Coordinates of C-alpha atoms in Angstrom, one line a residue:
X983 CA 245.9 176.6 -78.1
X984 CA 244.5 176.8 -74.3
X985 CA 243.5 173.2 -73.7
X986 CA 240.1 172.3 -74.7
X987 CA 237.3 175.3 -74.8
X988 CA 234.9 172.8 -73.2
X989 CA 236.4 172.8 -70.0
X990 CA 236.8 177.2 -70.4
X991 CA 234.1 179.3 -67.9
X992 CA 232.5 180.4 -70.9
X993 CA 232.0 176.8 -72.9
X994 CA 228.2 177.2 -72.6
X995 CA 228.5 180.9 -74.6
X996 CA 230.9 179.6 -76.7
X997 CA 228.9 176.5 -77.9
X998 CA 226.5 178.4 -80.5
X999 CA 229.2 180.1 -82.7
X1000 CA 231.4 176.9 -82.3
X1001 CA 228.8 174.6 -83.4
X1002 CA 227.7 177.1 -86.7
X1003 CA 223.6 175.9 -86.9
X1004 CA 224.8 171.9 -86.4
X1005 CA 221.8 170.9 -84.2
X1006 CA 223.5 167.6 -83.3
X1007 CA 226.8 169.1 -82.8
X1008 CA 225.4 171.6 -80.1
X1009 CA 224.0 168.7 -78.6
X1010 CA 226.7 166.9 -78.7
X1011 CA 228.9 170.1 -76.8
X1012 CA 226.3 170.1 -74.5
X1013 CA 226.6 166.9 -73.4
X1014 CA 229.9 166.8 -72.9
X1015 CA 230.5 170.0 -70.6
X1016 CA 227.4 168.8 -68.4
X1017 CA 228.6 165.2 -67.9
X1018 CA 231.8 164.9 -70.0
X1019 CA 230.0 162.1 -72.1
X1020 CA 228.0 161.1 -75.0
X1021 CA 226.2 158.7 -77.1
X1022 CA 226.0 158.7 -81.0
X1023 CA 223.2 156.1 -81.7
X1024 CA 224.0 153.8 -85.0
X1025 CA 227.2 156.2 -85.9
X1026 CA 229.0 153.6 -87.4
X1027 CA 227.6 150.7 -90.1
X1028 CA 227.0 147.3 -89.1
X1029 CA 228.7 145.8 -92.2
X1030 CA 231.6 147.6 -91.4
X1031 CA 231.2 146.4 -87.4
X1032 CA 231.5 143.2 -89.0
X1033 CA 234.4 143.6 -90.5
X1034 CA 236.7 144.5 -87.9
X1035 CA 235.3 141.4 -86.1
X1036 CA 236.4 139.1 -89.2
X1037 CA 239.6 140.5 -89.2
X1038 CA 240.0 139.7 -85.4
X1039 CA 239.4 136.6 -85.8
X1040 CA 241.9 135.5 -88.8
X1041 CA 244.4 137.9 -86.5
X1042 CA 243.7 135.4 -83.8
X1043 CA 243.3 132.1 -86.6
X1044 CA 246.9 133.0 -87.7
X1045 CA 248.6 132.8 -84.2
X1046 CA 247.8 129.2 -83.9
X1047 CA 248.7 127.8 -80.6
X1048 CA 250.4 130.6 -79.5
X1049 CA 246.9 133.0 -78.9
X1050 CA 247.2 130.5 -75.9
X1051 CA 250.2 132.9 -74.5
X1052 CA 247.7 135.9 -74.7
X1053 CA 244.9 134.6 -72.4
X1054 CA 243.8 135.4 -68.5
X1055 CA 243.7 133.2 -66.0
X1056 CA 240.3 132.9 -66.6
X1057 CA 241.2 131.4 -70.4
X1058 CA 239.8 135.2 -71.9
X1059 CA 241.5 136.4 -74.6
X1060 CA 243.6 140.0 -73.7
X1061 CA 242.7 143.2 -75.2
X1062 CA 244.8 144.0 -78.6
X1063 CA 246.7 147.5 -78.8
X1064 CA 246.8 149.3 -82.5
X1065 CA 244.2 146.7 -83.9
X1066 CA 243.8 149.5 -86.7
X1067 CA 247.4 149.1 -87.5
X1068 CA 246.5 145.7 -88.9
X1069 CA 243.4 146.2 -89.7
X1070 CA 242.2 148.5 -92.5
X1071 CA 238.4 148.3 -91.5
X1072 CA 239.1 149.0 -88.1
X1073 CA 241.6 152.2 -88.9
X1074 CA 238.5 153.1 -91.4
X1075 CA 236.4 153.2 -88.1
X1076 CA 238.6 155.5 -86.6
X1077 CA 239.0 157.4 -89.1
X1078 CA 235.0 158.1 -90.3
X1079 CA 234.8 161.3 -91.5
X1080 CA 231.4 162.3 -89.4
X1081 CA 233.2 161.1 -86.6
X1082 CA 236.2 162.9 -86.9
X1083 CA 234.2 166.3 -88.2
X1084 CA 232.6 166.0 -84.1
X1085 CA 235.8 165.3 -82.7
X1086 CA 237.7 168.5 -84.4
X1087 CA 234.7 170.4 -83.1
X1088 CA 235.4 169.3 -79.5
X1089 CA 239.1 169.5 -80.0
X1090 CA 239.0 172.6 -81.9
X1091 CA 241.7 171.5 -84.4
X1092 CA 241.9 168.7 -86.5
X1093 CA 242.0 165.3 -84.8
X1094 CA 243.6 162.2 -85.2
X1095 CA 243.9 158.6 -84.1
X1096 CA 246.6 158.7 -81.7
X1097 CA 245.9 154.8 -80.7
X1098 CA 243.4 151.9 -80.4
X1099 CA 242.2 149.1 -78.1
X1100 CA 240.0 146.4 -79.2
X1101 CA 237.8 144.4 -76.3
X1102 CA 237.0 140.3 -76.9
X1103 CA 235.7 140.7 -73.6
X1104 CA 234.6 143.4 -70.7
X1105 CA 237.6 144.7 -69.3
X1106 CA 236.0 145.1 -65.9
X1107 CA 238.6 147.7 -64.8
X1108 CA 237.5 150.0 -61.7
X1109 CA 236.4 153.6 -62.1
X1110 CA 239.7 155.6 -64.1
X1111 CA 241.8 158.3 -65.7
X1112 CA 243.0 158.2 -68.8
X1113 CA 245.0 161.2 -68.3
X1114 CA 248.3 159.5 -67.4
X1115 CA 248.6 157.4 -70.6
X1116 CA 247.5 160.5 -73.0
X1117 CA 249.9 163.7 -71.4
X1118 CA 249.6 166.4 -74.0
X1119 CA 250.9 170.4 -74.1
X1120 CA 248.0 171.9 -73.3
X1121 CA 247.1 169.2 -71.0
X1122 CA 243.6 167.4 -72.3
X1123 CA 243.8 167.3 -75.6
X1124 CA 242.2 163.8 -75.4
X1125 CA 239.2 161.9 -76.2
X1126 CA 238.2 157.9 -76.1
X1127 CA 236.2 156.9 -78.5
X1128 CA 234.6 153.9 -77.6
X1129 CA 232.9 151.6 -80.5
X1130 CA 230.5 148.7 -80.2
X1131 CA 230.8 146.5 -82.7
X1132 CA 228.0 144.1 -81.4
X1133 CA 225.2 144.7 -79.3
X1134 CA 226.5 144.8 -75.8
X1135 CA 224.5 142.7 -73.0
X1136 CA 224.4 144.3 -69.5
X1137 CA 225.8 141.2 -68.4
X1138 CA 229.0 141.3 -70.4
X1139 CA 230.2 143.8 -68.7
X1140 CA 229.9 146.9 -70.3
X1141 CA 231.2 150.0 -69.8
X1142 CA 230.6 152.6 -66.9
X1143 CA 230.9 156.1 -66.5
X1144 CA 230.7 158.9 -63.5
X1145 CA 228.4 161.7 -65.4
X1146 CA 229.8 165.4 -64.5
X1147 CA 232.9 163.9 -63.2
X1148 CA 235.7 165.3 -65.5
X1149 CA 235.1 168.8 -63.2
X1150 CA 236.9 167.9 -60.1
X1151 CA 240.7 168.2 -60.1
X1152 CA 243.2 165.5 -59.0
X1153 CA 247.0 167.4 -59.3
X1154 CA 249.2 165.1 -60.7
X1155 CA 252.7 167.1 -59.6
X1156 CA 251.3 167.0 -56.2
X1157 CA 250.5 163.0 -55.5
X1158 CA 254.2 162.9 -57.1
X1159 CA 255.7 165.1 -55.0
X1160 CA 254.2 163.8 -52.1
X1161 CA 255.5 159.8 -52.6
X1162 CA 258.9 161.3 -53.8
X1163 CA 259.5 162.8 -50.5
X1164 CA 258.5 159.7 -49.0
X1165 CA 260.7 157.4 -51.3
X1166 CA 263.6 159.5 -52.1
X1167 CA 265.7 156.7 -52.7
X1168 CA 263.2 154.9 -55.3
X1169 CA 264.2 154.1 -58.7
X1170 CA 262.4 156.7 -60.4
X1171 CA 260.3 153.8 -61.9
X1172 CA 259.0 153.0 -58.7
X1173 CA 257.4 156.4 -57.7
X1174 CA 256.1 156.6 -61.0
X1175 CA 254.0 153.4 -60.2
X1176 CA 253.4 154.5 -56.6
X1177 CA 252.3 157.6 -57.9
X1178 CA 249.8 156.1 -60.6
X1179 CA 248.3 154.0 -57.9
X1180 CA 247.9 157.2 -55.4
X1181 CA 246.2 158.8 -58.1
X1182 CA 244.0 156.1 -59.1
X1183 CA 243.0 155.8 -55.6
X1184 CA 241.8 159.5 -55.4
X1185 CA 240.1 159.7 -59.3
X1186 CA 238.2 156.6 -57.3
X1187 CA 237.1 158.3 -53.9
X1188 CA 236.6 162.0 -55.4
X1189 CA 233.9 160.0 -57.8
X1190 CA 232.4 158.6 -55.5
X1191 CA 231.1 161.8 -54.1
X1192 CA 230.2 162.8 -57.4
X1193 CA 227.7 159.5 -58.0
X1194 CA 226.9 156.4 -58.9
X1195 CA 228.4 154.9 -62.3
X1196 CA 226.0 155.4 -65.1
X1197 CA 226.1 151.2 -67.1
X1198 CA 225.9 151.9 -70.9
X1199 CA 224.8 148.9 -73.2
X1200 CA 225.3 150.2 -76.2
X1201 CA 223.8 148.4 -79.7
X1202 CA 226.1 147.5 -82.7
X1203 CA 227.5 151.1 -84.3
X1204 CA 226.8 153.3 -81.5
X1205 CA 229.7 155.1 -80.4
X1206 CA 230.3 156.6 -76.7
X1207 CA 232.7 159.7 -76.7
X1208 CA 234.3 161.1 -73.3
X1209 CA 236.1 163.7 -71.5
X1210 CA 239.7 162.8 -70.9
X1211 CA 239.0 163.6 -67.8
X1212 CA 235.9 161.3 -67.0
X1213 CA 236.2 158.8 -64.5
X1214 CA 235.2 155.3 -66.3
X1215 CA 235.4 151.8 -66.5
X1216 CA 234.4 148.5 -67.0
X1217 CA 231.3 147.3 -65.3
X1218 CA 231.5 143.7 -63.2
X1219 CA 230.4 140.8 -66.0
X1220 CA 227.9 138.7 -64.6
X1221 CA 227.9 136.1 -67.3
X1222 CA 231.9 135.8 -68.0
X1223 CA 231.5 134.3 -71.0
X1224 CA 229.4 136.6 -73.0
X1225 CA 231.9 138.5 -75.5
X1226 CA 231.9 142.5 -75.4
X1227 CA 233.4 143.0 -78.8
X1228 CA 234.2 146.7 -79.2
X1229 CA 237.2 148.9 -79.7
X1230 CA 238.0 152.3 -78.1
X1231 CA 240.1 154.9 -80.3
X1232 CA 242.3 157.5 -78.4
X1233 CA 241.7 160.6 -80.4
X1234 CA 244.1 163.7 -80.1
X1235 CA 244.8 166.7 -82.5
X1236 CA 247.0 166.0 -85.5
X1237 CA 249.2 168.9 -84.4
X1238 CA 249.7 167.3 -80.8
X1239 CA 252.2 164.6 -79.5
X1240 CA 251.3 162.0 -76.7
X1241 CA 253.2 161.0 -73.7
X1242 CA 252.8 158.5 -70.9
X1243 CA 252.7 158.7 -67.2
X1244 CA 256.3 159.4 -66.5
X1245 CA 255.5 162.7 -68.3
X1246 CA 252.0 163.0 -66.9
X1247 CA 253.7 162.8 -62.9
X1248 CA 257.1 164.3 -63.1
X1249 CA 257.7 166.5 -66.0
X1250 CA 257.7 169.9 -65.9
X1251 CA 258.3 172.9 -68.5
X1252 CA 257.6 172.5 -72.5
X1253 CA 256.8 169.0 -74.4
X1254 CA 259.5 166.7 -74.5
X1255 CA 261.0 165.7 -77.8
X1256 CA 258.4 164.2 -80.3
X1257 CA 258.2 160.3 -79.9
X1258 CA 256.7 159.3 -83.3
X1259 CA 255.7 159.6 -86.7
X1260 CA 252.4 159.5 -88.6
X1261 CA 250.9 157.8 -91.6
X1262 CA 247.6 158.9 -93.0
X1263 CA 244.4 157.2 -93.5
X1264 CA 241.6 158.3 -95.0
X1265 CA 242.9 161.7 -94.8
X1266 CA 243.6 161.5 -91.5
X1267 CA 247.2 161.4 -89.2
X1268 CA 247.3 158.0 -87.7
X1269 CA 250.1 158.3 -85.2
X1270 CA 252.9 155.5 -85.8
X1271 CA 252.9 155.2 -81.6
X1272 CA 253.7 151.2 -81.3
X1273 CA 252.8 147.9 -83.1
X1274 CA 249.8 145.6 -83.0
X1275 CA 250.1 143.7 -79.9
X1276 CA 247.9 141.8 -77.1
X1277 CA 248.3 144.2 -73.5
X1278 CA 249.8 141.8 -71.3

């Protein structure tokens, strides 16, 4: 496996065979080698939608006074990691069998659910990566899978994307490289850090030459896919206390391990050692990569 055969010279020739007379699946390749993102309108029920959100909320009931640990300075409650770990509705979202059959097809192989976010609020993060948090061998093997589970206002914050700009290339080994020799006596978890914030700060001023951040407010059950290379984010809120209830699901084959950013910066040769096991849901791997927990 070569990485993924969107991002090969002939992706546009390929797309037609790949696709085998799916009309939306075509569309759905096209879209993603033009701007590395795409919408699936109403791809997921409401009454399911509403189920994950129930289940939040007797995850949150059942901490009692201690969900007061797992809030911002601004009293907003922290996004959860591996909600779908306790939360068979929401692994049932990740695992919906149309939404897996389009993410083999951009994949190529079978996917899976490598691991899960899920949003009480806009994150507001700036224009990102993924690609340190999801290292795999090929490199981008990778896709977020980002699901509304109410309609999202524009002033909640949602989220933002730079269309077409997955293309340009921002060389991991080299930013790391580059601070090593200027921090040779770091502890290696500092130029790891140093490194992730170099990077960061190029993803930010190559997109900007690219253009402007494209706002999507999705409704209830649509679904955004992306490039693991497309710079996103987390528009400003302008009404901070409007909730943006969604989750994202990080999506990778079945037959692929994920690593983090000291692997993304500063490993070369083949894949390390496989870091964890799977259960199955629905069919599907769901990697066992961490418990539920808010992302402090």
């Amino acid at each position: 496996m070569e990485g993924l055969w969107l991002d090969q010279a002939d992706a546009v020739a390929q797309l037609q065979g790949r696709a085998a007379g799916d009309v939306q699946l075509e569309a759905i390749g096209s879209r993603m080698i033009k701007d590395g993102f795409v919408v699936l309108p109403s791809a997921i029920a409401g009454t399911e939608c509403d189920t994950v959100v129930s289940d939040y909320q007797r995850f949150i009931d059942d901490l009692g006074t201690e969900v007061e640990q797992h809030k911002d300075a601004g009293g907003r409650l922290l996004r959860v990691v591996n909600f779908h770990l306790s939360s068979g509705a929401a692994a049932n979202i990740g695992c919906n069998p149309r939404l897996m059959a389009i993410l083999d097809f951009l994949l190529g192989d079978e996917a899976s659910v490598y691991s899960s976010l899920y949003f009480e609020h806009g994150s507001q993060q700036p224009i990102h990566r993924d690609s340190p948090f999801f290292e795999t061998f090929p490199r981008n093997l990778f896709f977020g899978v980002w699901v509304a589970l109410e309609d999202i206002s524009v002033d909640a914050g949602p989220l933002m994307y730079v269309p077409g700009g997955h293309r340009f290339e921002c060389d991991p080994h080299r930013i790391y490289d580059a601070v090593a020799a200027c921090m040779p006596a770091a502890q290696r978890s500092a130029l790891i850090n140093e490194a992730l914030e170099q990077y960061y700060g190029e993803v930010i001023r190559a997109s900007s030459g690219v253009g402007a951040p494209a706002v999507v407010a999705l409704k209830k059950g649509d679904v955004a896919i992306w490039h693991p290379q497309l710079p996103h984010g987390g528009s400003p809120a302008t009404d901070p206390g409007l909730t943006r209830r969604s989750m994202v699901f990080h999506c990778v084959p079945s037959s692929r391990q994920v690593y983090q950013h000291d692997v993304f910066f500063a490993h070369r040769g083949p894949a390390p050692a496989p870091r964890y096991g799977f259960t199955r849901v629905n069919g599907r791997h769901v990697a066992l990569s961490g418990a539920t927990a808010f992302q402090h």
